[in-house]
């Protein structure tokens, strides 16, 4: 929405109460606990500044009673936390803790929760939960193949925390999807992202948003031993401190995966996650590389999917789903199911 002039008070400050209300999109916001140090610290600042302990990360700063002076003081305190200059415009444009933290992460070059990779239809929307923070190029290839059938949006773990549960991450994803005003969507999850995709679908359905189909792409239901996670964390910490090593290993898929904090967070979170029954439509897309042990690795999905579960196998390995020739097969499965569902 564009306005000719900003409404001002008698003291020539922005009159936030007179700003027009945007009705074009009904944003579904739910209260949730802060995730990560930055959300926690900013929320505490806002509670103290406004004298309101009932605020949550999706509370609107100005609707809760903040004025220009409160905003300036809050910005100064936040700048001291992140060691970066912020503008009043950024706070006005991002008036909740959740949205402001995402804005700050963008300024600090940290991963954004949602990245739109292809708005080509404006009708069907496919949101794909990433395995970590290294799937951007993979998903761009998929977006190109989905051109004209569905929009594609990548969901990835935030860069503002080192620890997160599957339910917490799903709540973040659901908030982002709901904020776009979508009433009916498709969801997918690659690798460990499949678990979060199912929980995100569950969360969205509770908000009244239709999830037509969840595509689970080669998500193995195995919990990694704690000792392996400890070793992983230690090696990732060492590599992060060695800039030269980071450069030498940039071409290694294995070592790149070790340094993928979003992947590590989700693998760690799987240890404490209990997959509950889900009664929506799902498609389990599996690679052929380990078909002889599919039952052991993927059989858990069959036990909890109470709705219509369809299984499709693609001739590829787990790490080559998005390679040329293979990504087309994956896209064809997605397009076929989306076209079929939309034509019903």
CSV table of N, CA and C in Angstrom, one decimal, residues 51-203:
chain,number,residue,atom,x,y,z
A,51,UNK,N,6.1,-2.4,29.4
A,51,UNK,CA,5.5,-2.8,30.6
A,51,UNK,C,4.4,-3.8,30.4
A,52,UNK,N,4.6,-4.8,29.5
A,52,UNK,CA,3.6,-5.8,29.2
A,52,UNK,C,4.2,-7.2,29.1
A,53,UNK,N,4.0,-8.0,30.1
A,53,UNK,CA,4.6,-9.3,30.1
A,53,UNK,C,3.9,-10.3,29.3
A,54,UNK,N,2.8,-9.9,28.7
A,54,UNK,CA,2.0,-10.9,27.9
A,54,UNK,C,2.4,-10.8,26.4
A,55,UNK,N,3.3,-10.0,26.0
A,55,UNK,CA,3.7,-9.9,24.6
A,55,UNK,C,4.4,-11.2,24.2
A,56,UNK,N,4.2,-11.6,22.9
A,56,UNK,CA,4.9,-12.7,22.4
A,56,UNK,C,5.6,-12.3,21.1
A,57,UNK,N,6.3,-13.2,20.4
A,57,UNK,CA,7.1,-12.8,19.3
A,57,UNK,C,6.3,-12.4,18.1
A,58,UNK,N,5.0,-12.6,18.1
A,58,UNK,CA,4.1,-12.2,17.0
A,58,UNK,C,3.3,-11.0,17.4
A,59,UNK,N,3.5,-10.4,18.5
A,59,UNK,CA,2.8,-9.2,19.0
A,59,UNK,C,3.3,-8.0,18.2
A,60,UNK,N,2.3,-7.1,17.8
A,60,UNK,CA,2.7,-5.9,17.0
A,60,UNK,C,3.2,-4.8,18.0
A,61,UNK,N,4.4,-4.4,17.7
A,61,UNK,CA,5.0,-3.4,18.6
A,61,UNK,C,4.2,-2.1,18.8
A,62,UNK,N,3.7,-1.6,17.8
A,62,UNK,CA,3.0,-0.3,17.9
A,62,UNK,C,1.6,-0.5,18.3
A,63,UNK,N,0.9,-1.6,17.9
A,63,UNK,CA,-0.4,-1.8,18.4
A,63,UNK,C,-0.4,-2.1,19.9
A,64,UNK,N,0.7,-2.5,20.4
A,64,UNK,CA,0.9,-2.8,21.9
A,64,UNK,C,1.1,-1.6,22.7
A,65,UNK,N,1.2,-0.4,22.0
A,65,UNK,CA,1.3,0.9,22.7
A,65,UNK,C,2.6,1.6,22.5
A,66,UNK,N,3.5,1.2,21.7
A,66,UNK,CA,4.8,1.9,21.4
A,66,UNK,C,4.6,3.2,20.7
A,67,UNK,N,5.4,4.2,21.0
A,67,UNK,CA,5.4,5.4,20.2
A,67,UNK,C,6.8,5.7,19.6
A,68,UNK,N,7.0,6.8,19.1
A,68,UNK,CA,8.3,7.1,18.4
A,68,UNK,C,9.4,7.1,19.4
A,69,UNK,N,9.2,7.6,20.6
A,69,UNK,CA,10.3,7.6,21.6
A,69,UNK,C,10.6,6.2,22.0
A,70,UNK,N,9.6,5.4,22.3
A,70,UNK,CA,9.8,4.0,22.6
A,70,UNK,C,10.6,3.2,21.5
A,71,UNK,N,10.2,3.5,20.3
A,71,UNK,CA,10.8,2.9,19.2
A,71,UNK,C,12.3,3.2,19.1
A,72,UNK,N,12.6,4.5,19.3
A,72,UNK,CA,14.0,4.9,19.2
A,72,UNK,C,14.9,4.2,20.3
A,73,UNK,N,14.3,4.2,21.5
A,73,UNK,CA,15.0,3.6,22.6
A,73,UNK,C,15.2,2.1,22.4
A,74,UNK,N,14.1,1.4,21.9
A,74,UNK,CA,14.2,0.0,21.6
A,74,UNK,C,15.2,-0.3,20.5
A,75,UNK,N,15.3,0.5,19.5
A,75,UNK,CA,16.2,0.3,18.4
A,75,UNK,C,17.7,0.5,18.9
A,76,UNK,N,17.9,1.4,19.8
A,76,UNK,CA,19.2,1.6,20.4
A,76,UNK,C,19.7,0.4,21.2
A,77,UNK,N,18.7,-0.2,21.9
A,77,UNK,CA,19.0,-1.4,22.7
A,77,UNK,C,19.3,-2.6,21.8
A,78,UNK,N,18.5,-2.7,20.7
A,78,UNK,CA,18.7,-3.8,19.8
A,78,UNK,C,20.1,-3.7,19.1
A,79,UNK,N,20.4,-2.4,18.7
A,79,UNK,CA,21.7,-2.2,18.0
A,79,UNK,C,22.9,-2.6,18.9
A,80,UNK,N,22.7,-2.4,20.2
A,80,UNK,CA,23.8,-2.8,21.1
A,80,UNK,C,23.9,-4.3,21.2
A,81,UNK,N,22.8,-5.0,21.0
A,81,UNK,CA,22.8,-6.5,21.0
A,81,UNK,C,23.5,-7.1,19.7
A,82,UNK,N,23.1,-6.5,18.5
A,82,UNK,CA,23.5,-7.1,17.3
A,82,UNK,C,24.7,-6.4,16.7
A,83,UNK,N,25.1,-5.3,17.4
A,83,UNK,CA,26.3,-4.5,16.9
A,83,UNK,C,26.2,-4.1,15.5
A,84,UNK,N,25.0,-3.6,15.2
A,84,UNK,CA,24.7,-3.1,13.8
A,84,UNK,C,23.7,-2.0,13.9
A,85,UNK,N,23.9,-1.0,13.0
A,85,UNK,CA,22.9,0.2,13.0
A,85,UNK,C,21.6,-0.3,12.3
A,86,UNK,N,20.5,0.1,12.9
A,86,UNK,CA,19.2,-0.2,12.3
A,86,UNK,C,18.4,1.1,12.2
A,87,UNK,N,17.5,1.1,11.2
A,87,UNK,CA,16.7,2.3,11.0
A,87,UNK,C,15.3,2.1,11.5
A,88,UNK,N,14.6,3.3,11.8
A,88,UNK,CA,13.3,3.2,12.2
A,88,UNK,C,12.3,2.6,11.2
A,89,UNK,N,12.7,2.8,9.9
A,89,UNK,CA,11.9,2.2,8.9
A,89,UNK,C,11.9,0.6,9.0
A,90,UNK,N,13.0,0.1,9.4
A,90,UNK,CA,13.1,-1.4,9.5
A,90,UNK,C,12.1,-1.9,10.6
A,91,UNK,N,12.0,-1.1,11.7
A,91,UNK,CA,11.1,-1.5,12.8
A,91,UNK,C,9.7,-1.3,12.4
A,92,UNK,N,9.4,-0.2,11.7
A,92,UNK,CA,8.0,0.0,11.2
A,92,UNK,C,7.6,-1.1,10.2
A,93,UNK,N,8.5,-1.5,9.3
A,93,UNK,CA,8.2,-2.5,8.4
A,93,UNK,C,8.2,-3.9,9.0
A,94,UNK,N,8.8,-4.1,10.1
A,94,UNK,CA,8.9,-5.4,10.8
A,94,UNK,C,8.5,-5.2,12.2
A,95,UNK,N,7.2,-5.0,12.5
A,95,UNK,CA,6.8,-4.6,13.9
A,95,UNK,C,6.6,-5.7,14.9
A,96,UNK,N,7.0,-7.0,14.5
A,96,UNK,CA,7.0,-8.1,15.5
A,96,UNK,C,8.4,-8.6,15.7
A,97,UNK,N,8.6,-9.2,16.8
A,97,UNK,CA,9.9,-9.8,17.1
A,97,UNK,C,10.3,-10.7,16.0
A,98,UNK,N,9.4,-11.6,15.6
A,98,UNK,CA,9.7,-12.6,14.6
A,98,UNK,C,10.2,-12.0,13.3
A,99,UNK,N,9.4,-11.0,12.8
A,99,UNK,CA,9.8,-10.4,11.5
A,99,UNK,C,11.0,-9.6,11.6
A,100,UNK,N,11.2,-8.9,12.8
A,100,UNK,CA,12.4,-8.1,12.9
A,100,UNK,C,13.7,-8.9,13.0
A,101,UNK,N,13.6,-10.0,13.7
A,101,UNK,CA,14.8,-10.9,13.8
A,101,UNK,C,15.1,-11.4,12.4
A,102,UNK,N,14.1,-11.8,11.6
A,102,UNK,CA,14.4,-12.2,10.2
A,102,UNK,C,15.0,-11.1,9.4
A,103,UNK,N,14.6,-9.9,9.6
A,103,UNK,CA,15.1,-8.7,8.9
A,103,UNK,C,16.6,-8.5,9.3
A,104,UNK,N,16.9,-8.6,10.6
A,104,UNK,CA,18.2,-8.5,11.1
A,104,UNK,C,19.1,-9.6,10.6
A,105,UNK,N,18.6,-10.8,10.5
A,105,UNK,CA,19.4,-11.9,10.0
A,105,UNK,C,19.8,-11.7,8.5
A,106,UNK,N,18.9,-11.1,7.8
A,106,UNK,CA,19.1,-10.8,6.4
A,106,UNK,C,20.3,-9.7,6.3
A,107,UNK,N,20.2,-8.7,7.2
A,107,UNK,CA,21.3,-7.7,7.2
A,107,UNK,C,22.6,-8.3,7.6
A,108,UNK,N,22.6,-9.4,8.4
A,108,UNK,CA,23.8,-10.0,8.9
A,108,UNK,C,24.2,-11.2,8.0
A,109,UNK,N,23.5,-11.3,6.8
A,109,UNK,CA,23.8,-12.4,5.8
A,109,UNK,C,23.6,-13.8,6.4
A,110,UNK,N,22.6,-13.9,7.3
A,110,UNK,CA,22.2,-15.2,7.8
A,110,UNK,C,21.0,-15.7,7.0
A,111,UNK,N,20.8,-17.0,7.0
A,111,UNK,CA,19.8,-17.6,6.2
A,111,UNK,C,18.4,-17.1,6.5
A,112,UNK,N,17.6,-16.7,5.4
A,112,UNK,CA,16.2,-16.4,5.6
A,112,UNK,C,15.3,-17.6,5.7
A,113,UNK,N,14.3,-17.5,6.5
A,113,UNK,CA,13.4,-18.7,6.7
A,113,UNK,C,12.8,-19.1,5.4
A,114,UNK,N,12.3,-18.1,4.6
A,114,UNK,CA,11.6,-18.4,3.4
A,114,UNK,C,12.3,-17.6,2.2
A,115,UNK,N,12.5,-18.4,1.2
A,115,UNK,CA,13.1,-17.8,-0.1
A,115,UNK,C,12.2,-18.2,-1.2
A,116,UNK,N,11.6,-17.2,-1.9
A,116,UNK,CA,10.8,-17.6,-3.1
A,116,UNK,C,11.7,-17.8,-4.3
A,117,UNK,N,11.5,-18.9,-4.9
A,117,UNK,CA,12.4,-19.2,-6.1
A,117,UNK,C,11.7,-19.2,-7.4
A,118,UNK,N,10.4,-19.1,-7.4
A,118,UNK,CA,9.7,-19.1,-8.6
A,118,UNK,C,8.2,-18.8,-8.5
A,119,UNK,N,7.8,-17.5,-8.7
A,119,UNK,CA,6.4,-17.1,-8.7
A,119,UNK,C,5.9,-17.2,-10.1
A,120,UNK,N,5.4,-18.3,-10.6
A,120,UNK,CA,5.1,-18.4,-12.0
A,120,UNK,C,3.7,-18.7,-12.3
A,121,UNK,N,2.9,-19.0,-11.3
A,121,UNK,CA,1.5,-19.3,-11.5
A,121,UNK,C,0.5,-18.5,-10.7
A,122,UNK,N,0.9,-18.1,-9.5
A,122,UNK,CA,0.0,-17.3,-8.6
A,122,UNK,C,-1.2,-18.1,-8.2
A,123,UNK,N,-1.2,-19.4,-8.5
A,123,UNK,CA,-2.4,-20.3,-8.2
A,123,UNK,C,-1.9,-21.4,-7.2
A,124,UNK,N,-1.1,-22.3,-7.7
A,124,UNK,CA,-0.6,-23.3,-6.9
A,124,UNK,C,0.8,-23.0,-6.2
A,125,UNK,N,0.9,-23.2,-4.9
A,125,UNK,CA,2.1,-22.9,-4.2
A,125,UNK,C,2.7,-24.1,-3.5
A,126,UNK,N,3.9,-24.4,-3.8
A,126,UNK,CA,4.6,-25.5,-3.2
A,126,UNK,C,5.7,-25.0,-2.3
A,127,UNK,N,5.7,-25.3,-1.0
A,127,UNK,CA,6.7,-24.9,-0.1
A,127,UNK,C,7.5,-26.1,0.3
A,128,UNK,N,8.8,-26.0,0.1
A,128,UNK,CA,9.7,-27.2,0.3
A,128,UNK,C,10.7,-26.9,1.5
A,129,UNK,N,10.6,-27.8,2.5
A,129,UNK,CA,11.5,-27.7,3.6
A,129,UNK,C,12.8,-28.3,3.3
A,130,UNK,N,13.9,-27.5,3.5
A,130,UNK,CA,15.2,-27.9,3.1
A,130,UNK,C,15.8,-28.8,4.2
A,131,UNK,N,16.8,-29.6,3.8
A,131,UNK,CA,17.6,-30.4,4.7
A,131,UNK,C,18.4,-29.6,5.7
A,132,UNK,N,18.8,-28.4,5.2
A,132,UNK,CA,19.7,-27.6,6.0
A,132,UNK,C,19.7,-26.2,5.4
A,133,UNK,N,20.9,-25.6,5.4
A,133,UNK,CA,21.1,-24.3,4.8
A,133,UNK,C,21.9,-24.3,3.5
A,134,UNK,N,22.0,-25.5,2.9
A,134,UNK,CA,22.8,-25.6,1.7
A,134,UNK,C,22.0,-26.1,0.5
A,135,UNK,N,20.7,-26.0,0.5
A,135,UNK,CA,19.9,-26.5,-0.6
A,135,UNK,C,19.4,-25.5,-1.6
A,136,UNK,N,19.9,-24.3,-1.6
A,136,UNK,CA,19.4,-23.2,-2.4
A,136,UNK,C,19.6,-23.6,-3.9
A,137,UNK,N,20.8,-24.0,-4.3
A,137,UNK,CA,21.0,-24.3,-5.7
A,137,UNK,C,20.2,-25.5,-6.2
A,138,UNK,N,20.1,-26.5,-5.3
A,138,UNK,CA,19.3,-27.7,-5.6
A,138,UNK,C,17.8,-27.3,-5.9
A,139,UNK,N,17.3,-26.5,-5.0
A,139,UNK,CA,15.9,-26.1,-5.2
A,139,UNK,C,15.6,-25.1,-6.3
A,140,UNK,N,16.7,-24.4,-6.7
A,140,UNK,CA,16.5,-23.5,-7.9
A,140,UNK,C,16.3,-24.4,-9.1
A,141,UNK,N,17.1,-25.5,-9.2
A,141,UNK,CA,16.9,-26.4,-10.3
A,141,UNK,C,15.5,-27.0,-10.3
A,142,UNK,N,15.0,-27.3,-9.2
A,142,UNK,CA,13.6,-27.8,-9.1
A,142,UNK,C,12.6,-26.8,-9.5
A,143,UNK,N,12.8,-25.5,-9.1
A,143,UNK,CA,11.9,-24.4,-9.4
A,143,UNK,C,11.8,-24.2,-10.9
A,144,UNK,N,13.0,-24.3,-11.6
A,144,UNK,CA,13.0,-24.2,-13.0
A,144,UNK,C,12.1,-25.3,-13.7
A,145,UNK,N,12.2,-26.5,-13.2
A,145,UNK,CA,11.4,-27.6,-13.7
A,145,UNK,C,9.9,-27.5,-13.4
A,146,UNK,N,9.6,-26.8,-12.3
A,146,UNK,CA,8.2,-26.6,-11.9
A,146,UNK,C,7.5,-25.4,-12.6
A,147,UNK,N,8.3,-24.7,-13.4
A,147,UNK,CA,7.8,-23.4,-14.0
A,147,UNK,C,6.4,-23.7,-14.7
A,148,UNK,N,5.5,-22.8,-14.4
A,148,UNK,CA,4.1,-22.9,-15.0
A,148,UNK,C,3.2,-23.8,-14.3
A,149,UNK,N,3.6,-24.7,-13.4
A,149,UNK,CA,2.8,-25.6,-12.7
A,149,UNK,C,2.5,-25.1,-11.3
A,150,UNK,N,3.6,-24.7,-10.6
A,150,UNK,CA,3.4,-24.2,-9.2
A,150,UNK,C,4.5,-23.2,-8.9
A,151,UNK,N,4.2,-22.3,-8.0
A,151,UNK,CA,5.2,-21.4,-7.4
A,151,UNK,C,6.0,-22.3,-6.5
A,152,UNK,N,7.3,-22.0,-6.3
A,152,UNK,CA,8.1,-22.8,-5.4
A,152,UNK,C,8.8,-21.9,-4.4
A,153,UNK,N,8.7,-22.2,-3.1
A,153,UNK,CA,9.3,-21.4,-2.0
A,153,UNK,C,10.1,-22.4,-1.1
A,154,UNK,N,11.3,-22.0,-0.8
A,154,UNK,CA,12.2,-22.8,0.0
A,154,UNK,C,12.0,-22.3,1.5
A,155,UNK,N,11.9,-23.3,2.4
A,155,UNK,CA,11.9,-23.1,3.8
A,155,UNK,C,13.2,-23.7,4.3
A,156,UNK,N,13.9,-22.9,5.2
A,156,UNK,CA,15.2,-23.4,5.7
A,156,UNK,C,15.3,-22.9,7.2
A,157,UNK,N,16.1,-23.7,8.0
A,157,UNK,CA,16.3,-23.3,9.4
A,157,UNK,C,16.9,-21.9,9.5
A,158,UNK,N,16.5,-21.2,10.6
A,158,UNK,CA,17.0,-19.8,10.8
A,158,UNK,C,18.5,-19.8,11.2
A,159,UNK,N,19.1,-18.6,11.0
A,159,UNK,CA,20.5,-18.5,11.3
A,159,UNK,C,20.7,-17.9,12.7
A,160,UNK,N,19.6,-17.7,13.4
A,160,UNK,CA,19.7,-16.9,14.7
A,160,UNK,C,19.8,-17.9,15.9
A,161,UNK,N,19.8,-19.2,15.7
A,161,UNK,CA,19.9,-20.1,16.8
A,161,UNK,C,20.7,-21.3,16.5
A,162,UNK,N,21.2,-22.0,17.5
A,162,UNK,CA,22.0,-23.2,17.3
A,162,UNK,C,21.3,-24.4,17.7
A,163,UNK,N,20.1,-24.3,18.3
A,163,UNK,CA,19.3,-25.4,18.7
A,163,UNK,C,17.8,-25.2,18.5
A,164,UNK,N,17.1,-26.1,18.0
A,164,UNK,CA,15.7,-26.0,17.7
A,164,UNK,C,15.1,-27.3,17.7
A,165,UNK,N,13.8,-27.4,18.1
A,165,UNK,CA,13.1,-28.7,18.0
A,165,UNK,C,12.3,-28.7,16.7
A,166,UNK,N,11.9,-29.9,16.3
A,166,UNK,CA,11.1,-30.1,15.1
A,166,UNK,C,9.8,-29.2,15.1
A,167,UNK,N,9.2,-29.3,16.3
A,167,UNK,CA,7.9,-28.5,16.5
A,167,UNK,C,8.1,-27.0,16.4
A,168,UNK,N,9.2,-26.5,17.0
A,168,UNK,CA,9.5,-25.1,16.9
A,168,UNK,C,9.8,-24.7,15.5
A,169,UNK,N,10.6,-25.4,14.8
A,169,UNK,CA,10.9,-25.1,13.4
A,169,UNK,C,9.6,-25.1,12.5
A,170,UNK,N,8.8,-26.1,12.8
A,170,UNK,CA,7.5,-26.2,12.0
A,170,UNK,C,6.6,-25.0,12.3
A,171,UNK,N,6.7,-24.5,13.6
A,171,UNK,CA,5.9,-23.3,13.9
A,171,UNK,C,6.4,-22.1,13.2
A,172,UNK,N,7.7,-22.0,13.1
A,172,UNK,CA,8.3,-20.8,12.3
A,172,UNK,C,7.9,-20.9,10.8
A,173,UNK,N,8.0,-22.1,10.3
A,173,UNK,CA,7.6,-22.3,8.9
A,173,UNK,C,6.1,-21.9,8.7
A,174,UNK,N,5.3,-22.4,9.6
A,174,UNK,CA,3.8,-22.2,9.5
A,174,UNK,C,3.5,-20.7,9.6
A,175,UNK,N,4.2,-20.0,10.4
A,175,UNK,CA,4.0,-18.5,10.5
A,175,UNK,C,4.3,-17.8,9.2
A,176,UNK,N,5.4,-18.2,8.6
A,176,UNK,CA,5.8,-17.6,7.3
A,176,UNK,C,4.8,-17.9,6.2
A,177,UNK,N,4.3,-19.1,6.1
A,177,UNK,CA,3.4,-19.5,5.1
A,177,UNK,C,2.0,-18.7,5.4
A,178,UNK,N,1.6,-18.7,6.6
A,178,UNK,CA,0.3,-18.1,6.9
A,178,UNK,C,0.4,-16.6,6.7
A,179,UNK,N,1.6,-16.0,6.9
A,179,UNK,CA,1.7,-14.5,6.7
A,179,UNK,C,1.6,-14.1,5.2
A,180,UNK,N,1.7,-15.1,4.3
A,180,UNK,CA,1.5,-14.8,2.9
A,180,UNK,C,0.1,-14.8,2.5
A,181,UNK,N,-0.8,-15.2,3.4
A,181,UNK,CA,-2.2,-15.2,3.1
A,181,UNK,C,-2.7,-16.4,2.3
A,182,UNK,N,-1.9,-17.4,2.2
A,182,UNK,CA,-2.3,-18.6,1.5
A,182,UNK,C,-3.4,-19.4,2.2
A,183,UNK,N,-4.4,-19.8,1.5
A,183,UNK,CA,-5.5,-20.6,2.0
A,183,UNK,C,-5.4,-22.1,1.7
A,184,UNK,N,-4.6,-22.4,0.7
A,184,UNK,CA,-4.5,-23.8,0.2
A,184,UNK,C,-3.1,-23.9,-0.4
A,185,UNK,N,-2.3,-24.9,0.1
A,185,UNK,CA,-0.9,-25.1,-0.4
A,185,UNK,C,-0.5,-26.5,-0.6
A,186,UNK,N,0.6,-26.7,-1.1
A,186,UNK,CA,1.3,-28.0,-1.1
A,186,UNK,C,2.6,-27.9,-0.3
A,187,UNK,N,3.0,-28.9,0.4
A,187,UNK,CA,4.2,-28.9,1.2
A,187,UNK,C,5.1,-30.1,0.7
A,188,UNK,N,6.4,-29.9,0.8
A,188,UNK,CA,7.3,-31.0,0.6
A,188,UNK,C,8.5,-30.8,1.5
A,189,UNK,N,9.2,-31.9,1.7
A,189,UNK,CA,10.4,-31.8,2.6
A,189,UNK,C,11.4,-32.8,2.0
A,190,UNK,N,12.7,-32.3,1.9
A,190,UNK,CA,13.8,-33.2,1.4
A,190,UNK,C,14.6,-33.6,2.5
A,191,UNK,N,15.0,-34.9,2.5
A,191,UNK,CA,15.8,-35.5,3.5
A,191,UNK,C,15.2,-35.3,4.9
A,192,UNK,N,16.0,-34.7,5.9
A,192,UNK,CA,15.4,-34.5,7.2
A,192,UNK,C,14.3,-33.5,7.2
A,193,UNK,N,14.3,-32.7,6.2
A,193,UNK,CA,13.2,-31.7,6.0
A,193,UNK,C,11.8,-32.3,5.9
A,194,UNK,N,11.7,-33.6,5.6
A,194,UNK,CA,10.5,-34.3,5.5
A,194,UNK,C,9.7,-34.3,6.8
A,195,UNK,N,10.4,-34.5,7.9
A,195,UNK,CA,9.8,-34.5,9.2
A,195,UNK,C,9.2,-33.1,9.5
A,196,UNK,N,9.9,-32.1,9.3
A,196,UNK,CA,9.4,-30.7,9.6
A,196,UNK,C,8.2,-30.4,8.6
A,197,UNK,N,8.3,-30.9,7.4
A,197,UNK,CA,7.2,-30.7,6.5
A,197,UNK,C,5.8,-31.2,7.0
A,198,UNK,N,5.9,-32.4,7.6
A,198,UNK,CA,4.7,-33.1,8.1
A,198,UNK,C,4.2,-32.3,9.3
A,199,UNK,N,5.1,-31.9,10.2
A,199,UNK,CA,4.7,-31.1,11.4
A,199,UNK,C,4.2,-29.7,11.0
A,200,UNK,N,4.7,-29.1,9.9
A,200,UNK,CA,4.3,-27.8,9.4
A,200,UNK,C,2.8,-28.0,8.9
A,201,UNK,N,2.6,-29.1,8.2
A,201,UNK,CA,1.3,-29.3,7.6
A,201,UNK,C,0.3,-29.5,8.8
A,202,UNK,N,0.7,-30.2,9.8
A,202,UNK,CA,-0.2,-30.4,11.0
A,202,UNK,C,-0.6,-29.0,11.6
A,203,UNK,N,0.5,-28.2,11.7
A,203,UNK,CA,0.3,-26.8,12.3
A,203,UNK,C,-0.6,-26.0,11.5
